[in-house]
Structures are given as C-alpha cells and as structure tokens.
mmCIF file of C-alpha atoms in Angstrom:
data_model
loop_
_atom_site.group_PDB
_atom_site.id
_atom_site.type_symbol
_atom_site.label_atom_id
_atom_site.label_comp_id
_atom_site.label_asym_id
_atom_site.label_seq_id
_atom_site.Cartn_x
_atom_site.Cartn_y
_atom_site.Cartn_z
ATOM 1 C CA MET A 1 51.328 -47.410 -75.432
ATOM 2 C CA PRO A 2 50.402 -44.961 -78.145
ATOM 3 C CA HIS A 3 47.056 -45.004 -79.470
ATOM 4 C CA GLN A 4 46.755 -47.159 -82.619
ATOM 5 C CA LYS A 5 44.210 -46.530 -85.398
ATOM 6 C CA PRO A 6 41.960 -49.317 -86.674
ATOM 7 C CA LEU A 7 43.349 -51.534 -89.261
ATOM 8 C CA THR A 8 40.758 -50.321 -91.766
ATOM 9 C CA GLU A 9 41.563 -46.587 -91.013
ATOM 10 C CA ASN A 10 45.368 -47.386 -91.534
ATOM 11 C CA LEU A 11 44.547 -49.093 -94.620
ATOM 12 C CA PHE A 12 42.730 -46.205 -96.279
ATOM 13 C CA LEU A 13 45.537 -43.801 -95.219
ATOM 14 C CA SER A 14 48.127 -46.048 -96.984
ATOM 15 C CA PRO A 15 49.945 -44.532 -100.068
ATOM 16 C CA ARG A 16 48.265 -47.146 -102.198
ATOM 17 C CA TRP A 17 44.647 -46.102 -101.156
ATOM 18 C CA ILE A 18 45.610 -42.486 -101.211
ATOM 19 C CA GLY A 19 46.643 -42.798 -104.956
ATOM 20 C CA HIS A 20 43.345 -44.391 -105.694
ATOM 21 C CA ARG A 21 41.410 -41.789 -103.757
ATOM 22 C CA ASN A 22 43.357 -39.361 -105.945
ATOM 23 C CA ARG A 23 42.255 -41.299 -109.189
ATOM 24 C CA LEU A 24 38.580 -41.281 -107.851
ATOM 25 C CA SER A 25 38.708 -37.599 -107.554
ATOM 26 C CA ALA A 26 38.462 -37.466 -111.328
ATOM 27 C CA PHE A 27 35.037 -38.562 -110.865
ATOM 28 C CA SER A 28 34.156 -36.042 -108.230
ATOM 29 C CA GLN A 29 31.780 -34.245 -110.563
ATOM 30 C CA ALA A 30 29.505 -37.418 -110.477
ATOM 31 C CA PRO A 31 28.655 -39.170 -107.284
ATOM 32 C CA LEU A 32 30.268 -42.471 -106.459
ATOM 33 C CA MET A 33 27.936 -45.143 -105.250
ATOM 34 C CA VAL A 34 28.911 -47.680 -102.377
ATOM 35 C CA ILE A 35 27.682 -51.073 -101.581
ATOM 36 C CA PHE A 36 28.591 -53.144 -98.495
ATOM 37 C CA ALA A 37 27.655 -56.627 -97.477
ATOM 38 C CA GLY A 38 26.390 -56.731 -93.805
ATOM 39 C CA ASN A 39 28.961 -56.256 -91.240
ATOM 40 C CA TYR A 40 31.762 -57.373 -93.574
ATOM 41 C CA GLY A 41 32.463 -54.057 -95.272
ATOM 42 C CA ILE A 42 30.895 -51.409 -93.001
ATOM 43 C CA ARG A 43 34.082 -50.312 -91.266
ATOM 44 C CA GLY A 44 36.024 -50.168 -94.423
ATOM 45 C CA MET A 45 33.154 -48.247 -96.271
ATOM 46 C CA GLU A 46 32.933 -45.720 -93.469
ATOM 47 C CA ALA A 47 36.686 -44.954 -93.354
ATOM 48 C CA PHE A 48 36.644 -44.810 -97.110
ATOM 49 C CA LYS A 49 33.852 -42.236 -97.197
ATOM 50 C CA ASP A 50 35.573 -40.238 -94.443
ATOM 51 C CA ARG A 51 38.691 -39.826 -96.589
ATOM 52 C CA ALA A 52 37.008 -39.652 -99.991
ATOM 53 C CA ILE A 53 34.898 -36.572 -98.847
ATOM 54 C CA GLU A 54 37.938 -34.930 -97.728
ATOM 55 C CA LYS A 55 39.026 -34.994 -101.392
ATOM 56 C CA GLY A 56 35.918 -33.465 -102.543
ATOM 57 C CA ILE A 57 34.248 -36.773 -103.782
ATOM 58 C CA CYS A 58 30.476 -37.080 -103.362
ATOM 59 C CA PHE A 59 28.247 -40.139 -102.925
ATOM 60 C CA GLY A 60 24.883 -41.120 -104.372
ATOM 61 C CA ALA A 61 23.212 -44.584 -103.717
ATOM 62 C CA GLU A 62 24.426 -46.467 -100.678
ATOM 63 C CA ASP A 63 23.089 -50.106 -100.465
ATOM 64 C CA ASN A 64 23.492 -53.012 -98.136
ATOM 65 C CA VAL A 65 23.015 -56.627 -99.366
ATOM 66 C CA ALA A 66 24.068 -60.088 -97.913
ATOM 67 C CA SER A 67 26.099 -62.551 -100.011
ATOM 68 C CA THR A 68 23.192 -64.960 -99.269
ATOM 69 C CA ALA A 69 20.175 -62.736 -100.594
ATOM 70 C CA GLY A 70 18.278 -63.799 -103.576
ATOM 71 C CA ASP A 71 18.395 -62.826 -107.216
ATOM 72 C CA GLU A 72 15.348 -60.488 -106.469
ATOM 73 C CA ASP A 73 17.369 -58.440 -103.794
ATOM 74 C CA PHE A 74 20.449 -58.003 -106.141
ATOM 75 C CA ASP A 75 17.992 -56.915 -108.943
ATOM 76 C CA THR A 76 16.738 -54.204 -106.589
ATOM 77 C CA VAL A 77 20.279 -53.074 -105.912
ATOM 78 C CA VAL A 78 20.892 -52.656 -109.440
ATOM 79 C CA ASP A 79 17.532 -50.595 -109.867
ATOM 80 C CA ASN A 80 18.678 -48.332 -107.165
ATOM 81 C CA LEU A 81 21.973 -47.782 -108.763
ATOM 82 C CA LEU A 82 20.284 -47.096 -112.010
ATOM 83 C CA LYS A 83 18.239 -44.140 -110.262
ATOM 84 C CA TRP A 84 21.607 -42.014 -110.439
ATOM 85 C CA PRO A 85 22.118 -41.925 -114.171
ATOM 86 C CA ASN A 86 25.260 -39.873 -113.863
ATOM 87 C CA ALA A 87 27.012 -42.157 -111.386
ATOM 88 C CA THR A 88 28.739 -44.995 -113.005
ATOM 89 C CA VAL A 89 31.537 -45.978 -110.409
ATOM 90 C CA VAL A 90 30.500 -48.296 -107.662
ATOM 91 C CA VAL A 91 32.690 -49.158 -104.893
ATOM 92 C CA CYS A 92 31.785 -52.574 -103.335
ATOM 93 C CA PHE A 93 33.086 -53.468 -99.867
ATOM 94 C CA CYS A 94 31.764 -56.994 -100.532
ATOM 95 C CA GLU A 95 32.617 -60.707 -100.122
ATOM 96 C CA GLY A 96 33.563 -62.314 -103.386
ATOM 97 C CA MET A 97 30.070 -63.965 -103.985
ATOM 98 C CA THR A 98 28.241 -60.680 -103.340
ATOM 99 C CA VAL A 99 30.316 -59.084 -106.253
ATOM 100 C CA ARG A 100 29.388 -62.190 -108.402
ATOM 101 C CA ASN A 101 25.754 -62.008 -107.623
ATOM 102 C CA LEU A 102 25.809 -58.140 -108.235
ATOM 103 C CA VAL A 103 27.443 -58.469 -111.502
ATOM 104 C CA ARG A 104 25.066 -61.227 -112.439
ATOM 105 C CA ALA A 105 22.140 -58.799 -111.805
ATOM 106 C CA THR A 106 23.586 -56.199 -114.269
ATOM 107 C CA ARG A 107 23.429 -59.030 -116.769
ATOM 108 C CA ARG A 108 19.850 -59.946 -115.998
ATOM 109 C CA LYS A 109 18.796 -56.328 -116.108
ATOM 110 C CA ASN A 110 20.509 -56.032 -119.562
ATOM 111 C CA VAL A 111 22.754 -53.168 -118.073
ATOM 112 C CA GLU A 112 26.131 -55.124 -118.395
ATOM 113 C CA GLY A 113 28.954 -52.821 -118.463
ATOM 114 C CA ALA A 114 27.169 -49.900 -117.278
ATOM 115 C CA PHE A 115 29.169 -49.573 -113.975
ATOM 116 C CA LEU A 116 32.724 -49.484 -113.116
ATOM 117 C CA PHE A 117 33.251 -51.805 -110.150
ATOM 118 C CA ILE A 118 35.972 -51.195 -107.523
ATOM 119 C CA GLY A 119 36.322 -53.999 -105.211
ATOM 120 C CA SER A 120 37.778 -54.608 -101.839
ATOM 121 C CA ASP A 121 40.082 -57.595 -100.924
ATOM 122 C CA GLY A 122 37.072 -59.930 -100.630
ATOM 123 C CA TRP A 123 37.354 -60.237 -104.338
ATOM 124 C CA GLY A 124 41.145 -59.950 -104.691
ATOM 125 C CA ASP A 125 42.507 -62.464 -107.133
ATOM 126 C CA ARG A 126 39.675 -65.009 -106.936
ATOM 127 C CA VAL A 127 38.952 -66.239 -110.352
ATOM 128 C CA ASP A 128 35.600 -67.875 -109.324
ATOM 129 C CA VAL A 129 34.096 -64.675 -108.735
ATOM 130 C CA VAL A 130 34.321 -63.564 -112.209
ATOM 131 C CA HIS A 131 34.092 -67.045 -114.134
ATOM 132 C CA GLU A 132 31.960 -66.537 -117.267
ATOM 133 C CA LEU A 133 31.395 -62.869 -116.256
ATOM 134 C CA GLU A 134 34.496 -61.592 -117.429
ATOM 135 C CA SER A 135 32.999 -59.327 -120.115
ATOM 136 C CA ALA A 136 30.711 -57.810 -117.426
ATOM 137 C CA VAL A 137 33.648 -56.691 -115.275
ATOM 138 C CA THR A 138 35.969 -55.387 -117.828
ATOM 139 C CA GLY A 139 37.935 -52.308 -116.467
ATOM 140 C CA ALA A 140 37.137 -53.301 -112.806
ATOM 141 C CA ILE A 141 39.608 -52.631 -110.121
ATOM 142 C CA SER A 142 40.035 -55.132 -107.115
ATOM 143 C CA LEU A 143 42.552 -54.273 -104.359
ATOM 144 C CA MET A 144 44.187 -56.861 -102.019
ATOM 145 C CA LEU A 145 46.774 -56.756 -99.356
ATOM 146 C CA TYR A 146 50.152 -58.367 -100.198
ATOM 147 C CA SER A 147 50.030 -61.666 -98.316
ATOM 148 C CA PRO A 148 52.807 -64.013 -99.310
ATOM 149 C CA ARG A 149 52.555 -67.638 -98.509
ATOM 150 C CA ILE A 150 54.548 -68.529 -95.431
ATOM 151 C CA PRO A 151 55.489 -72.374 -95.630
ATOM 152 C CA GLN A 152 55.970 -72.633 -91.816
ATOM 153 C CA PHE A 153 52.318 -71.478 -91.209
ATOM 154 C CA ALA A 154 50.838 -73.684 -93.830
ATOM 155 C CA LYS A 155 52.626 -76.713 -92.249
ATOM 156 C CA HIS A 156 51.423 -75.748 -88.779
ATOM 157 C CA TYR A 157 47.726 -74.991 -90.231
ATOM 158 C CA ALA A 158 47.667 -78.447 -91.883
ATOM 159 C CA SER A 159 48.660 -80.098 -88.703
ATOM 160 C CA LEU A 160 45.886 -78.779 -86.641
ATOM 161 C CA LYS A 161 43.165 -81.133 -85.241
ATOM 162 C CA PRO A 162 40.085 -80.260 -83.422
ATOM 163 C CA HIS A 163 40.929 -81.807 -80.073
ATOM 164 C CA GLY A 164 44.451 -80.627 -80.155
ATOM 165 C CA SER A 165 44.281 -76.763 -80.058
ATOM 166 C CA PRO A 166 43.911 -75.900 -76.314
ATOM 167 C CA ASN A 167 44.906 -72.356 -77.044
ATOM 168 C CA ASN A 168 42.166 -71.642 -79.470
ATOM 169 C CA PRO A 169 38.861 -72.007 -77.974
ATOM 170 C CA TRP A 170 37.300 -71.300 -81.381
ATOM 171 C CA PHE A 171 38.856 -73.959 -83.561
ATOM 172 C CA GLU A 172 36.265 -76.677 -82.819
ATOM 173 C CA GLU A 173 33.391 -74.356 -83.952
ATOM 174 C CA PHE A 174 35.725 -73.493 -86.945
ATOM 175 C CA TRP A 175 36.088 -77.190 -87.812
ATOM 176 C CA GLU A 176 32.387 -77.936 -87.577
ATOM 177 C CA GLU A 177 31.658 -74.878 -89.847
ATOM 178 C CA LYS A 178 34.281 -75.724 -92.437
ATOM 179 C CA PHE A 179 33.308 -79.567 -92.648
ATOM 180 C CA GLN A 180 29.578 -78.957 -91.732
ATOM 181 C CA CYS A 181 29.835 -81.557 -89.308
ATOM 182 C CA SER A 182 29.348 -82.115 -85.369
ATOM 183 C CA LEU A 183 32.181 -82.974 -82.869
ATOM 184 C CA GLY A 184 29.430 -84.140 -80.438
ATOM 185 C CA LYS A 185 29.348 -81.519 -77.710
ATOM 186 C CA LYS A 186 26.420 -79.450 -78.800
ATOM 187 C CA ASN A 187 24.557 -79.999 -81.964
ATOM 188 C CA PRO A 188 21.680 -77.634 -82.232
ATOM 189 C CA ARG A 189 21.909 -77.689 -86.053
ATOM 190 C CA ARG A 190 21.684 -81.444 -86.045
ATOM 191 C CA LEU A 191 24.803 -81.770 -88.210
ATOM 192 C CA PRO A 192 26.058 -85.344 -89.073
ATOM 193 C CA PRO A 193 29.033 -86.569 -86.861
ATOM 194 C CA CYS A 194 32.555 -85.549 -88.105
ATOM 195 C CA SER A 195 34.134 -88.222 -89.875
ATOM 196 C CA ARG A 196 37.581 -89.645 -88.376
ATOM 197 C CA LYS A 197 38.955 -89.432 -92.042
ATOM 198 C CA LYS A 198 38.775 -85.544 -91.472
ATOM 199 C CA THR A 199 41.997 -85.645 -89.381
ATOM 200 C CA HIS A 200 43.260 -82.201 -90.556
ATOM 201 C CA VAL A 201 42.211 -78.928 -92.215
#
C-alpha cells in the first residue's frame, strides 16, 4: 500500500489552500502571526507553516491558548500580537470559542479591527462565533471542508443508543460527555444518572 500523507498535509497541498497561500504571499513583507488552541490546531499549524515558508512568507508571534482560558489569558495573547506593529494578519488554528474569545479581547483592548483573522474549519459557518462581534471580524476569512448533509447517516446517528453500539467502544463515553450524565459503570466526576428520556443523540 502506498504511503499516504496525513490529512492535514494533504489539505494544505490542496488547490484551495495553495491559492490562499499565494494570496498570503502578498503579506510576505510583514510577518504573519499564528495562534493555535492546544492539540486542536498544532498539526495544521505545522503543515501550514512549512508550506508558507516555501512561499517566502515569514512569521512573527506564535501563541497557544486554550478555548477555556480566561479573559486575562486572551488579553495577554493580544498584547503579544501588538508587539509586532507591522504584522496584522493572524492565522488561527482554533476552535470556534477560541476565535470568539480572541476577538472579544481585541475589543476589550480597544484594538478592534487591527488584525485580519484567517480561521480554520473550527470556525467555518458558525454564526455563534461572531454573534454581536460582526464589526470586529470584518474582512476575516474562514475556511471549511465541503461536507454535505447525508440523510442516511443523519438517520443512523439519531437512532444510536448508549447500550446498542457494540462496534463503538467510545460511544458510551461520548454519550456521557454530550449529556453530562453517568451511565453508571464508572463515575469519577460524580455526574447525575442519565435520564431515560435521553433515548437518542
């Protein structure tokens, strides 16, 4: 079997991302800044940086912030970005709420609109990420993979139950996390018992 490149590497070699890298090369005279959220975006960030450097794009600030971090942490990230006055493009390999908290920090620091944000698919078409922050993300770019709805999968997914998925050893854990309840086997977090009303996802 031929060696296959990781999904993140294939993604950043795709024509769509090559086109965006070509557009970003216009900013090569000023460094880009990169933010990622824990393990979520590190592989994508590494692949992106490797390919962007090949195009002559340089990098300035690089920061890591969790989506659950407090306002002070996001304020610190913005302060670090502001240390690069010639850099205004921020590539964020982040979950949606990380992007939202970052944009909120620019508003608190009175630098709303100072940065052009480019987001990964963790932001995508989620309106909740920019709700009441629309003016702060004017001009931002967010990319997402084409993922059409598959009716057969939606029907299958809606029919799943925690005790009826023998081929998926992680489903019970997923169920407990989604509904924040315990199915009774192990309950170190002392979650309340799952209600019988929750019969499907």
